[in-house]
Amino acid sequence: MKKTLFLLLMLALGIVGVNAQESAFELLLEEYYPLDITFSFCGETADGNFLVVPGRCMVLKINPEGKVVGELDYELEGSGSPYEWTWISGLIDVPGDPSHHVIIAEAFDGYTQIGNVFHIVRFDDDLNYGPDDVTVVDLSDEVKNFWTRLPPRYLLEPDGSLCMAALAVKWDNSTGLMYTRITPQGDKTVVFDDGFDDPWPEIYDFSLKDDHYNMVVNFQEGQPLSNYLYYCEVSRDFESERVYCFTDGASYQTSLVYNNQADSLIWAIPYPHDYATPEWLSDSIFLLPTKVSGGVSTQGVGLWKMNSNFNLVDYAFFDVYNTGTMKDEILYTWNPVLANGEDVYLCYTTCKGVIGGPQQTVVCKLDMDLNLKWKRWYGGASQYHLVTGFILTSDGGCLFSGVGHPNGNANDPYPYVLKITPDGYCSIPENEPLLKPFGCHPNPVEDILHLEYSPDVTPRQAALYDLQGRLLHTQSNDLGNVRMGQLPAGTYILRITMEDGTTYSDRVVKQ
């Protein structure tokens, strides 16, 4: 049955400049999907529109103004079990053909958390497809010994074959990596590699290179558990060999001066579910985002530039704080780092207050030497977000989609899409930017609110207002800290005025 989406549309006003393709918008999808459908996907058509899979089995086509101009509601039948359910688990472009795309739809028999019937659907920019564009494969016999699988990494072969790789768990709880190839004719190959000591290997990258596949896998090993990244070369027969190992605290640690923390020892820590997906800049150089740690008290996000031998070339750090500030950074984005040959975009989540509390999405734009151009914060004190789709767009900006939770209510999620201009902004009708060039923590706050500013702005004044719009406090000095200990508990509006006269506001909760 076709779902009806009620759309709350916030149009971008005053953003589009000389280039008509340079646009920004926020799109909230009021009807939400169950929490077990946490992955949405996004893409761009050859004519400058956007494709978004908000969940379940629907593809939306969105124009640069943020209007939904097309829907593909794909219904599929699974194994025939009365408990079956379906979703779209992938959206990819056809190599060499930017006007065609592929969705991978899975049907589940209701007893397991692993798809047993796959529909591979090729469609064009107008969301059209025909009977010859659909390949249906039943993998029930191949997956009958498994009860769950993590979301797979997909790639399309030049001949149109779909390859996927993912962690899979058998009924006896033994784990390994499951590789699957499905040809356009429906021929199938399934290989399960259980030659790992790790109880929970996760695939961060799966790509085709020459006559083999490249794969980056995160492992946990030992007691207590340690995290490792392995760079693997996998043959076309899906036989893998570990080539390079990137370990926490062993190969990539450095001393630096950051936020007055002189000579802090920083090293990379790839945590499970942090999606440390590498971005290859060439055949020999790639970027790898990870969490970083300075021991027991310092943590943040690191972006490492490495060569194919995993030798460190350069690095940059973001939001490195002492954990006494109750702040935690999470690479909770399916593809955290992207590059277009001129710029690098990094997207991650930062928790405000206690871990698991309100979160903001942080988007950074850097040059190819990892120098920060701008930094933007999205979200607020009463919201948290999960970014599951993140792409660069042809106008030089970016677009991401995911699941938001207003008022911190995990039982009330909504899918959302946010399109950002190349200068990092998106506005709502009242012309109040949704993405702000400053961030504050902790939020909620008890006493001192700390502020951080993007390098492309210079603050001039900070002001606090109550929700009735009454001015309570202003300051023009020490704009990195605002004292709120004297205020009663409640919600306040923090307004920052920049040197050029522009103002940006955010909500702050005083405990």
Coordinates of C-alpha atoms in Angstrom, one line a residue:
M1 CA 0.0 0.0 0.0
K2 CA 1.3 3.4 -1.0
K3 CA 2.3 5.5 2.0
T4 CA 1.2 9.2 2.2
L5 CA 3.9 11.6 3.3
F6 CA 2.9 14.8 4.9
L7 CA 5.6 17.3 4.2
L8 CA 6.6 20.3 6.3
L9 CA 8.6 22.3 3.9
M10 CA 11.0 25.1 4.9
L11 CA 12.1 26.9 1.8
A12 CA 15.5 28.7 1.6
L13 CA 14.9 32.4 1.1
G14 CA 17.7 34.8 0.1
I15 CA 20.2 32.0 -0.5
V16 CA 20.2 31.5 -4.2
G17 CA 22.7 33.8 -5.9
V18 CA 23.9 34.2 -9.4
N19 CA 24.2 30.4 -9.9
A20 CA 20.7 29.2 -9.9
Q21 CA 21.8 25.7 -9.0
E22 CA 23.3 27.0 -5.7
S23 CA 20.4 26.3 -3.3
A24 CA 19.6 25.4 0.3
F25 CA 16.6 23.9 2.0
E26 CA 15.4 21.8 4.9
L27 CA 12.8 19.2 4.3
L28 CA 11.1 17.5 7.2
L29 CA 9.0 14.4 6.6
E30 CA 6.3 14.4 9.2
E31 CA 5.3 10.7 8.8
Y32 CA 8.1 8.7 10.4
Y33 CA 9.2 5.1 10.1
P34 CA 10.0 2.6 12.8
L35 CA 13.2 3.1 14.6
D36 CA 14.7 -0.1 13.2
I37 CA 14.7 1.7 9.8
T38 CA 17.5 4.1 10.7
F39 CA 19.2 4.3 7.3
S40 CA 18.2 6.8 4.7
F41 CA 20.1 7.4 1.5
C42 CA 20.5 10.3 -0.9
G43 CA 21.9 11.0 -4.3
E44 CA 21.8 13.6 -7.2
T45 CA 20.4 13.3 -10.7
A46 CA 22.2 14.4 -13.8
D47 CA 19.9 17.4 -14.1
G48 CA 20.6 18.8 -10.6
N49 CA 17.7 17.3 -8.6
F50 CA 18.1 15.1 -5.6
L51 CA 17.1 11.6 -4.7
V52 CA 16.3 10.6 -1.1
V53 CA 15.2 7.3 0.3
P54 CA 13.5 8.3 3.6
G55 CA 12.9 4.7 4.8
R56 CA 11.0 1.6 3.8
C57 CA 10.4 1.4 0.1
M58 CA 10.0 4.9 -1.3
V59 CA 12.3 7.1 -3.3
L60 CA 11.6 10.9 -3.4
K61 CA 12.8 13.2 -6.1
I62 CA 13.4 16.7 -4.8
N63 CA 14.2 19.8 -6.8
P64 CA 16.8 22.5 -5.8
E65 CA 14.1 24.6 -4.1
G66 CA 13.2 21.7 -1.8
K67 CA 9.9 20.6 -3.4
V68 CA 9.1 17.0 -3.9
V69 CA 8.5 16.6 -7.6
G70 CA 8.4 12.8 -7.9
E71 CA 7.9 9.6 -5.9
L72 CA 8.8 6.0 -6.6
D73 CA 6.9 3.7 -4.2
Y74 CA 8.3 0.2 -4.9
E75 CA 6.2 -2.7 -3.7
L76 CA 7.8 -6.1 -3.5
E77 CA 6.9 -9.5 -2.3
G78 CA 9.2 -11.6 -0.1
S79 CA 9.2 -15.2 0.9
G80 CA 5.5 -15.5 1.4
S81 CA 5.7 -15.5 5.2
P82 CA 2.8 -13.6 6.9
Y83 CA 5.5 -11.9 9.0
E84 CA 7.5 -10.6 6.1
W85 CA 8.6 -6.9 5.9
T86 CA 10.6 -4.9 3.4
W87 CA 12.9 -2.0 3.0
I88 CA 15.3 -0.3 0.6
S89 CA 18.8 -0.9 1.8
G90 CA 20.9 0.9 -0.8
L91 CA 20.9 3.6 -3.5
I92 CA 23.8 3.8 -5.9
D93 CA 24.6 5.4 -9.3
V94 CA 25.3 3.3 -12.4
P95 CA 29.0 3.7 -13.2
G96 CA 29.5 5.8 -16.3
D97 CA 25.8 6.7 -16.6
P98 CA 24.9 9.6 -14.3
S99 CA 21.2 9.5 -15.3
H100 CA 20.5 6.0 -14.0
H101 CA 20.4 4.7 -10.5
V102 CA 19.9 1.5 -8.6
I103 CA 18.0 0.7 -5.5
I104 CA 18.4 -2.5 -3.6
A105 CA 15.2 -3.6 -1.9
E106 CA 15.1 -6.5 0.6
A107 CA 12.3 -8.7 1.9
F108 CA 12.6 -10.3 5.3
D109 CA 10.7 -13.4 6.4
G110 CA 9.9 -12.0 9.8
Y111 CA 12.0 -14.5 11.7
T112 CA 15.4 -13.1 11.0
Q113 CA 17.1 -9.8 10.5
I114 CA 18.7 -10.7 7.2
G115 CA 17.1 -10.2 3.8
N116 CA 16.2 -13.4 2.0
V117 CA 14.8 -11.9 -1.3
F118 CA 16.5 -9.1 -3.1
H119 CA 15.1 -6.8 -5.8
I120 CA 17.6 -4.8 -7.8
V121 CA 15.8 -2.0 -9.6
R122 CA 17.5 0.2 -12.2
F123 CA 15.6 3.5 -12.8
D124 CA 16.2 6.8 -14.6
D125 CA 16.2 10.4 -13.4
D126 CA 12.4 10.6 -13.8
L127 CA 12.0 7.5 -11.6
N128 CA 10.9 5.3 -14.5
Y129 CA 11.8 1.7 -14.9
G130 CA 10.5 -1.3 -16.8
P131 CA 10.2 -5.1 -16.3
D132 CA 13.7 -5.6 -17.8
D133 CA 15.1 -3.2 -15.2
V134 CA 14.3 -5.4 -12.3
T135 CA 16.3 -8.4 -11.1
V136 CA 14.8 -10.6 -8.4
V137 CA 16.9 -13.1 -6.5
D138 CA 15.9 -15.5 -3.7
L139 CA 18.7 -16.2 -1.3
S140 CA 16.7 -18.1 1.2
D141 CA 18.8 -21.3 0.9
E142 CA 22.0 -19.2 1.2
V143 CA 21.1 -17.3 4.3
K144 CA 19.0 -19.9 6.2
N145 CA 21.8 -20.5 8.7
F146 CA 22.0 -16.8 9.6
W147 CA 19.8 -14.7 11.9
T148 CA 21.2 -11.2 11.4
R149 CA 23.4 -9.0 9.2
L150 CA 24.7 -5.4 9.5
P151 CA 23.8 -3.0 6.7
P152 CA 26.0 -4.0 3.7
R153 CA 28.4 -2.0 1.6
Y154 CA 27.4 -2.1 -2.1
L155 CA 29.2 -1.6 -5.4
L156 CA 28.3 -2.1 -9.0
E157 CA 30.6 -4.0 -11.3
P158 CA 31.2 -2.6 -14.9
D159 CA 29.0 -5.5 -16.2
G160 CA 26.1 -4.4 -13.9
S161 CA 26.6 -7.1 -11.3
L162 CA 25.8 -6.0 -7.8
C163 CA 28.4 -6.9 -5.0
M164 CA 27.8 -6.5 -1.4
A165 CA 29.7 -7.2 1.8
A166 CA 28.6 -7.2 5.4
L167 CA 29.0 -8.7 8.8
A168 CA 26.6 -11.7 9.3
V169 CA 25.9 -13.8 12.3
K170 CA 24.9 -17.4 12.3
W171 CA 22.3 -19.0 14.6
D172 CA 25.2 -20.4 16.7
N173 CA 26.3 -16.7 17.1
S174 CA 29.5 -17.3 15.1
T175 CA 30.3 -14.2 13.0
G176 CA 32.1 -13.5 9.8
L177 CA 31.9 -11.5 6.6
M178 CA 29.3 -12.4 3.9
Y179 CA 30.1 -11.5 0.3
T180 CA 27.3 -11.7 -2.3
R181 CA 27.4 -11.1 -6.1
I182 CA 24.2 -10.9 -8.2
T183 CA 24.5 -10.6 -12.0
P184 CA 22.0 -8.8 -14.1
Q185 CA 20.7 -12.2 -15.2
G186 CA 20.1 -13.2 -11.6
D187 CA 23.0 -15.6 -11.1
K188 CA 24.2 -15.5 -7.5
T189 CA 27.4 -16.2 -5.6
V190 CA 27.4 -16.1 -1.7
V191 CA 30.6 -16.6 0.3
F192 CA 30.9 -16.6 4.1
D193 CA 34.4 -15.9 5.5
D194 CA 34.6 -16.9 9.1
G195 CA 38.4 -16.7 9.3
F196 CA 38.4 -13.9 11.8
D197 CA 39.1 -13.9 15.6
D198 CA 37.1 -10.7 16.0
P199 CA 33.5 -11.3 17.4
W200 CA 32.1 -8.3 15.5
P201 CA 33.9 -7.2 12.3
E202 CA 32.4 -4.2 10.6
I203 CA 33.1 -3.1 7.0
Y204 CA 33.9 0.6 6.5
D205 CA 34.7 0.5 2.8
F206 CA 34.2 -1.9 -0.1
S207 CA 35.4 -0.7 -3.5
L208 CA 36.6 -2.2 -6.8
K209 CA 40.2 -1.6 -7.8
D210 CA 41.8 -3.1 -10.9
D211 CA 41.2 -6.9 -10.6
H212 CA 40.4 -7.0 -7.0
Y213 CA 38.3 -5.3 -4.2
N214 CA 39.6 -3.0 -1.6
M215 CA 38.1 -3.3 1.9
V216 CA 38.6 -1.6 5.2
V217 CA 37.3 -3.5 8.2
N218 CA 37.2 -2.6 11.9
F219 CA 38.0 -5.4 14.4
Q220 CA 37.9 -5.8 18.1
E221 CA 40.3 -8.3 19.5
G222 CA 41.7 -9.3 22.9
Q223 CA 40.6 -8.9 26.5
P224 CA 40.1 -6.1 27.2
L225 CA 39.0 -5.4 23.7
S226 CA 41.2 -3.3 21.4
N227 CA 40.1 -1.8 18.1
Y228 CA 42.0 -2.3 14.9
L229 CA 41.5 -1.2 11.3
Y230 CA 42.6 -3.6 8.6
Y231 CA 43.1 -2.7 5.0
C232 CA 42.3 -5.9 2.9
E233 CA 42.7 -6.8 -0.7
V234 CA 39.9 -9.2 -1.7
S235 CA 40.1 -11.3 -4.8
R236 CA 37.2 -11.6 -7.3
D237 CA 36.5 -15.0 -5.7
F238 CA 36.0 -13.2 -2.4
E239 CA 39.2 -14.6 -0.8
S240 CA 40.6 -12.0 1.5
E241 CA 44.1 -11.3 2.9
R242 CA 44.9 -8.8 5.6
V243 CA 47.5 -6.5 4.2
Y244 CA 47.9 -3.5 6.5
C245 CA 46.9 -2.9 10.1
F246 CA 46.0 0.5 11.6
T247 CA 45.9 0.1 15.4
D248 CA 44.9 2.4 18.2
G249 CA 47.8 3.9 20.0
A250 CA 50.5 2.1 18.1
S251 CA 51.2 3.6 14.7
Y252 CA 49.4 6.9 14.5
Q253 CA 50.0 8.9 17.6
T254 CA 51.4 12.5 17.8
S255 CA 52.0 15.3 20.1
L256 CA 50.3 18.6 19.4
V257 CA 49.2 21.9 21.0
Y258 CA 45.5 22.2 20.8
N259 CA 43.2 24.4 22.9
N260 CA 46.0 25.1 25.3
Q261 CA 46.6 21.4 25.9
A262 CA 50.3 21.5 25.2
D263 CA 52.0 18.3 24.2
S264 CA 48.8 16.2 24.5
L265 CA 49.3 12.7 23.3
I266 CA 46.7 12.0 20.6
W267 CA 46.0 8.8 18.8
A268 CA 43.3 7.3 16.7
I269 CA 40.7 5.0 18.1
P270 CA 38.3 3.4 15.6
Y271 CA 35.2 2.5 17.6
P272 CA 32.4 0.2 16.4
H273 CA 29.5 2.1 14.8
D274 CA 31.7 5.2 14.2
Y275 CA 31.9 4.4 10.5
A276 CA 35.5 5.5 9.9
T277 CA 35.0 5.3 6.1
P278 CA 38.1 6.2 4.1
E279 CA 37.9 8.7 1.1
W280 CA 40.4 7.9 -1.6
L281 CA 41.9 11.1 -3.1
S282 CA 44.0 9.0 -5.6
D283 CA 45.2 5.5 -6.1
S284 CA 47.8 6.0 -3.4
I285 CA 46.4 8.7 -1.0
F286 CA 43.2 8.5 1.2
L287 CA 41.6 10.3 4.1
L288 CA 40.5 8.4 7.2
P289 CA 38.3 10.0 10.0
T290 CA 38.4 8.5 13.4
K291 CA 37.8 9.3 17.0
V292 CA 41.0 10.5 18.8
S293 CA 42.0 10.2 22.4
G294 CA 44.6 11.9 24.6
G295 CA 44.4 9.3 27.3
V296 CA 41.8 9.3 30.0
S297 CA 40.6 12.8 29.7
T298 CA 40.9 14.2 26.1
Q299 CA 39.0 13.1 23.0
G300 CA 37.7 14.5 19.7
V301 CA 37.7 13.8 16.0
G302 CA 40.8 13.3 13.8
L303 CA 41.2 13.4 10.0
W304 CA 44.2 11.5 8.9
K305 CA 45.8 11.7 5.4
M306 CA 47.6 8.4 4.6
N307 CA 49.2 6.6 1.7
S308 CA 48.2 3.1 0.6
N309 CA 50.9 1.7 2.9
F310 CA 49.1 3.3 5.8
N311 CA 52.0 5.8 6.4
L312 CA 50.8 9.1 7.9
V313 CA 51.1 12.1 5.5
D314 CA 49.1 14.7 7.3
Y315 CA 46.4 15.1 9.9
A316 CA 43.9 17.6 11.4
F317 CA 41.9 17.6 14.7
F318 CA 38.4 18.8 15.5
D319 CA 36.6 19.4 18.8
V320 CA 39.4 18.1 20.9
Y321 CA 38.2 18.7 24.5
N322 CA 38.8 17.5 28.0
T323 CA 36.0 15.1 28.8
G324 CA 35.4 17.1 32.0
T325 CA 33.3 19.3 29.7
M326 CA 30.9 16.4 29.3
K327 CA 31.3 16.5 25.5
D328 CA 31.7 13.6 23.2
E329 CA 32.3 13.5 19.4
I330 CA 30.9 10.6 17.4
L331 CA 31.5 9.8 13.7
Y332 CA 27.9 8.6 13.5
T333 CA 27.7 9.3 9.7
W334 CA 27.6 6.5 7.1
N335 CA 30.3 8.3 4.9
P336 CA 31.8 10.9 7.2
V337 CA 34.4 12.4 4.8
L338 CA 34.0 13.3 1.1
A339 CA 36.2 15.1 -1.4
N340 CA 35.6 16.6 -4.9
G341 CA 39.2 17.3 -5.9
E342 CA 39.2 20.9 -4.5
D343 CA 37.5 20.7 -1.1
V344 CA 37.0 18.2 1.7
Y345 CA 33.8 17.9 3.7
L346 CA 33.7 16.2 7.1
C347 CA 30.4 15.4 8.9
Y348 CA 30.1 14.1 12.5
T349 CA 27.9 14.3 15.5
T350 CA 28.8 16.0 18.8
C351 CA 26.9 15.3 22.0
K352 CA 26.0 18.2 24.2
G353 CA 25.9 17.5 27.9
V354 CA 26.0 13.8 28.8
I355 CA 26.7 11.1 26.2
G356 CA 23.4 10.0 24.7
G357 CA 21.9 13.4 25.4
P358 CA 21.1 16.2 22.9
Q359 CA 23.3 16.2 19.8
Q360 CA 24.3 18.5 17.0
T361 CA 25.5 17.6 13.5
V362 CA 28.8 19.4 12.7
V363 CA 29.8 20.0 9.0
C364 CA 33.3 21.2 8.2
K365 CA 34.7 22.3 4.8
L366 CA 38.5 22.1 4.3
D367 CA 41.0 22.5 1.5
M368 CA 43.0 19.6 0.2
D369 CA 45.8 20.4 2.7
L370 CA 43.2 20.0 5.6
N371 CA 43.0 23.7 6.4
L372 CA 39.6 24.5 7.8
K373 CA 37.6 26.9 5.6
W374 CA 34.3 27.0 7.6
K375 CA 32.5 25.0 10.3
R376 CA 28.7 24.8 10.8
W377 CA 26.5 23.4 13.6
Y378 CA 23.0 22.0 13.0
G379 CA 20.6 21.1 15.8
G380 CA 20.1 22.3 19.3
A381 CA 19.8 21.7 23.0
S382 CA 16.6 19.6 22.7
Q383 CA 17.3 17.6 19.5
Y384 CA 19.6 14.9 18.3
H385 CA 20.3 13.6 14.9
L386 CA 21.6 10.6 13.0
V387 CA 23.1 11.3 9.6
T388 CA 22.9 8.3 7.3
G389 CA 23.1 9.9 3.9
F390 CA 25.8 12.4 3.0
I391 CA 26.8 13.5 -0.5
L392 CA 28.6 16.4 -2.3
T393 CA 26.5 18.2 -4.8
S394 CA 27.3 19.5 -8.3
D395 CA 27.0 23.2 -7.1
G396 CA 29.9 22.7 -4.7
G397 CA 27.7 22.3 -1.6
C398 CA 26.5 19.2 0.1
L399 CA 23.3 17.4 1.1
F400 CA 22.6 15.0 4.0
S401 CA 19.7 13.0 5.2
G402 CA 18.9 11.1 8.3
V403 CA 16.7 10.7 11.3
G404 CA 16.0 13.5 13.8
H405 CA 14.4 13.3 17.3
P406 CA 12.7 16.6 18.4
N407 CA 12.8 17.3 22.1
G408 CA 15.1 14.4 22.6
N409 CA 12.3 11.9 22.3
A410 CA 13.6 8.7 20.8
N411 CA 10.1 7.4 20.3
D412 CA 9.2 10.3 18.0
P413 CA 11.7 10.2 15.1
Y414 CA 11.3 12.0 11.7
P415 CA 13.3 11.7 8.5
Y416 CA 14.8 14.9 7.3
V417 CA 16.9 16.3 4.4
L418 CA 19.2 19.3 4.6
K419 CA 20.8 20.9 1.5
I420 CA 23.7 23.3 2.2
T421 CA 25.2 25.9 0.0
P422 CA 29.0 26.0 -0.8
D423 CA 29.4 28.7 1.9
G424 CA 27.7 26.4 4.5
Y425 CA 24.3 28.0 5.1
C426 CA 20.7 27.0 4.9
S427 CA 17.9 29.4 6.0
I428 CA 14.2 29.1 7.0
P429 CA 11.5 31.5 5.9
E430 CA 12.2 34.0 8.7
N431 CA 15.8 34.1 7.4
E432 CA 17.2 32.6 10.6
P433 CA 20.0 30.3 9.5
L434 CA 19.5 26.7 10.4
L435 CA 23.3 26.1 10.3
K436 CA 25.2 28.4 12.5
P437 CA 28.9 29.4 12.4
F438 CA 29.2 28.9 16.2
G439 CA 28.7 26.1 18.6
C440 CA 28.2 26.1 22.4
H441 CA 28.8 23.5 25.0
P442 CA 27.8 22.1 27.4
N443 CA 24.1 22.5 26.5
P444 CA 22.2 22.1 28.9
V445 CA 24.6 24.2 31.0
E446 CA 24.9 24.8 34.7
D447 CA 27.4 27.7 34.9
I448 CA 29.7 28.7 32.1
L449 CA 28.7 28.2 28.4
H450 CA 31.7 27.8 26.2
L451 CA 31.5 29.0 22.6
E452 CA 33.5 28.1 19.5
Y453 CA 33.4 30.0 16.2
S454 CA 34.1 29.1 12.6
P455 CA 37.3 30.7 11.1
D456 CA 35.3 32.6 8.5
V457 CA 33.5 34.8 11.0
T458 CA 34.5 37.2 13.8
P459 CA 32.2 37.7 16.8
R460 CA 31.4 41.2 18.1
Q461 CA 28.8 40.7 20.7
A462 CA 26.9 38.0 22.6
A463 CA 23.5 38.6 24.1
L464 CA 21.0 36.5 26.1
Y465 CA 17.2 36.8 25.9
D466 CA 14.4 35.0 27.6
L467 CA 11.7 33.4 25.5
Q468 CA 9.6 36.6 25.7
G469 CA 12.3 38.4 23.9
R470 CA 13.6 40.5 26.9
L471 CA 17.3 41.3 26.9
L472 CA 19.0 39.8 30.0
H473 CA 22.7 40.2 29.3
T474 CA 25.2 41.4 26.7
Q475 CA 29.0 41.2 26.5
S476 CA 31.6 42.2 24.0
N477 CA 34.7 40.7 25.7
D478 CA 35.6 37.1 26.3
L479 CA 33.2 35.9 23.7
G480 CA 34.3 32.3 24.1
N481 CA 32.5 32.1 27.5
V482 CA 29.1 33.2 28.8
R483 CA 28.3 32.9 32.5
M484 CA 24.8 31.7 33.1
G485 CA 25.1 30.4 36.7
Q486 CA 23.1 33.4 38.0
L487 CA 20.0 32.7 35.8
P488 CA 17.1 30.5 36.9
A489 CA 16.6 27.2 35.2
G490 CA 14.9 27.4 31.8
T491 CA 15.4 28.0 28.1
Y492 CA 17.1 31.1 26.8
I493 CA 18.0 32.5 23.4
L494 CA 21.7 33.2 22.7
R495 CA 22.3 35.7 19.9
I496 CA 25.7 36.3 18.5
T497 CA 26.4 39.4 16.3
M498 CA 29.4 39.2 14.0
E499 CA 31.7 42.0 12.8
D500 CA 29.8 42.3 9.5
G501 CA 26.5 42.9 11.4
T502 CA 25.0 39.4 10.8
T503 CA 23.3 37.7 13.7
Y504 CA 22.8 34.1 14.6
S505 CA 20.7 32.6 17.4
D506 CA 20.6 29.3 19.2
R507 CA 18.6 28.0 22.2
V508 CA 20.4 27.3 25.4
V509 CA 19.0 25.3 28.3
K510 CA 20.0 26.4 31.8
Q511 CA 19.8 23.6 34.4

